[in-house]
Amino acid sequence: MKKCFITLGLLLASLSYAQKNTEQKIDALLQKMTLEEKVGQLNQYTNDANPTGPLVINPNKEKEIKEGKLGSMLNVMGADRTRKYQELAMQSRMKIPLLFGLDVIHGYKITFPLPLAEAASWDLPLIEQSARIAATEAAASGVHWTFAPMVDIARDPRWGRVMEGAGEDTFLGSKIAYARVKGFQGNQLGDVTSVMACAKHFVGYGAAVGGRDYNSVDMSNRMLWETYLPPFKATVDAGVATFMNSFNDLNGIPATANAYLQRDILKGKWKFDGFIVSDWSSINEMIAHGYAKDSKDAAAKALLAGNDMDMESSAYRNYLVELVREGKVPETVVDDAVRRILRKKFELGLFDNPYKYCDLKRQEKALNNLEHAKVAREMAAKSIVLLKNEQNILPLSKDLKTIAFIGPMVKPKRNNHGFWAVDLKEVDSSYIVSQWEGLERKVGKNTKLLYAKGCDIEGNNRSGFEEAIAVAKQSDVVIVSIGERHDMSGEAKSRSNIHLPGIQEEFIQELQKTGKPIVILINAGRPLIFNWIADNMPTIVYTWWLGSEAGNAIADILFGDYNPSGKLPMTFPRDEGQIPLYYNHFSTGRPSKDDNDVVYKSTYIDLPSSPKFAFGYGLSYTTFSYTDLKLSSDKMKSNEQLSISFTLTNSGKYMGEEVVQLYLKDRFGSVVRPVKELKGFQKVKLNPGEQKTITFTIDNELLSFYNDQLQWISEPGTFDIMIGSSSQDIRLQSSFELMPN
Ligand code: BGC
């Protein structure tokens, strides 16, 4: 034990020695750098070949790199291309290496499911592993830094970027945020399989008014602290290297120049020692916001408020030197921003070897690793959510004679990658198993597969209906794959109408008339609305966009080689008119008991208030029973803990995994509290008939909230315990008292 402490002590001492050493090296560099060179470190440009935003400037990048006017580039990838640019940086006077950043959102060469889909797995170790693999591939391809994870809480499925986050819940979102940062950054920065993570978009971006991308955000500070900030704090706890601010204004101040967020909270209260990059040109966009007079004013406001690096707007490059010389921006503020960026370059080991991540052999190996595809397949299968299986049509038998696989999603490949996949021009990105190929590989030689497209995703062309109906009639089972195109959810892809697009629902109505058993697969980057299908079709599988291994994973689910275990990380509304709709809302003074209880109640007169599918919902081919709830006590004090345990039994016929969910409700408080809040979950695997005792431990942290003075406190009183299989399917209930100390 003593030896352990000594080793730990030595480790800490050597760490702080290394840190001190780095700071001294930065001091020495800062002393030698001209003001122009310092400002250069704060400047980031995209590679022109594949921009991820509107190009507004066209500088001579190669010349500027050699002059030391650039600190970082985005959208450059590949061991050879990054080396080419790094060689230019090595020709600059100070020889400070460039940082290469890229949106590695859900995989690099092997793509994983959309982040929202991965969140549906509730499988934290696997989510971490998915990020680890993405990092391994990207780092081997010269990338130092991913602009991920997006940890914005999103309660509005009209917002196209819901696909990029972990959904609506702060507790689940914080756990996933932590896991993703750990996955991307690995053991430590500087390992050649690690990339810097970037927590984005700080903050409130997911709460854009009307779900319209880039729109304003107006929210109380209590809502900010309780709902939107915790996932960001989780990334700081995980050691995240960088932050990106957001396009929106928050309560009237653009996040890019928001000193309260960046200086007071992030760098102050949370002691974040990394750097903050703006979003794409968001510094200059403050002119359009009406917050900055011109680009010079925008540069001053952003830097003073704590934004360290300027992505793509050139405002720093054009005006910071002048601003410092005019005394409008202290040079010490510039120095601090430069220090933060240099610190990360040191931690990555780039000063020791600027070409550390540009190794063609390592790239070749990492981008052709079959293990990566295996994990992607498992992750994809675990991300799928079974919404309905009323007649137990699923799982399908492998002995079926004829299967019709119909729909616009069956054969195209690219869609399966989903939005924000790295469209690699330099690196081959063709590895995608189509849904058709997945099924073909799965069934035996004696099963005949028939195909018809039937209809398009959009438009009203019915000419394919007839052929599809004929094909369906010849089959034992019909599988129909429909949904959104991959680029209908993503950045700048907000939709006012989130119903299933085109005439796909009408197409299903026609197929239903054949009387054949039909399995519906819905591919999408967000919760969609498909009420007729939900009410009339017995078998519905929500597949999201699953990445490279989509076809194999879907086939695994259809034939029961993996028993579905996904649970929705976002509420599915019945109608756009209900949005925003989320499970952990406050009660009103006139809550309705159910959808029939409407007189003088907080309801709509033309629509039930309940969701179509609730947060946390998802079925399995087996069933689980929840029994024997026990509390270690019915009272606790804030310095004590209480444990809650129960028995989970696999009461069905298939081995399966259940995500057991613990919700708490603080019955009353000095501010109103949500009707329930997720406070724990476990993913448990059981064989048929197997039982397990599940335990959750309650401590004061789980009972705390922000009061109206923004203090994080708990208050004595009664707490309801709800344990179940979704936020609506509560199987066990009890309560306990939090006693005064
Ligand atoms: C997005 C960011 C992204 C950046 C760079 C912006 O438009 O909002 O999330 O990281 O572009 O591609």
Tab-separated table of C-alpha atoms and ligand atoms in Angstrom, residues 52-53 74-75 103 105 147 161 164 200-201 205 214 244 247 279-280 311 420 491, ligand 1:
chain	number	residue	atom	x	y	z
A	52	THR	CA	-17.479	22.247	-44.179
A	53	GLY	CA	-18.929	25.744	-44.302
A	74	LEU	CA	-9.101	21.900	-40.693
A	75	ASN	CA	-10.243	19.395	-43.256
A	103	ASP	CA	-14.964	16.529	-37.893
A	105	ILE	CA	-18.012	12.647	-35.670
A	147	PHE	CA	-14.395	18.490	-33.524
A	161	ARG	CA	-28.251	18.440	-35.676
A	164	GLU	CA	-24.920	14.564	-33.825
A	200	LYS	CA	-19.110	21.637	-28.731
A	201	HIS	CA	-21.074	23.864	-29.176
A	205	TYR	CA	-26.968	25.591	-29.657
A	214	TYR	CA	-28.134	28.928	-35.928
A	244	MET	CA	-15.807	25.050	-29.584
A	247	PHE	CA	-23.215	30.093	-33.637
A	279	ASP	CA	-17.241	27.840	-34.843
A	280	TRP	CA	-16.848	28.302	-38.596
A	311	MET	CA	-11.844	29.251	-37.369
A	420	TRP	CA	-21.117	14.088	-40.998
A	491	GLU	CA	-26.061	20.884	-39.964
B	1	BGC	C1	-20.014	23.239	-37.434
B	1	BGC	C2	-19.027	22.637	-36.467
B	1	BGC	C3	-17.893	22.014	-37.226
B	1	BGC	C4	-17.244	23.091	-38.067
B	1	BGC	C5	-16.048	22.604	-38.846
B	1	BGC	C6	-19.336	24.176	-38.403
B	1	BGC	O1	-20.202	24.588	-39.394
B	1	BGC	O2	-21.023	23.905	-36.706
B	1	BGC	O3	-19.656	21.700	-35.648
B	1	BGC	O4	-16.982	21.423	-36.350
B	1	BGC	O5	-18.197	23.584	-38.978
B	1	BGC	O6	-16.401	21.726	-39.830
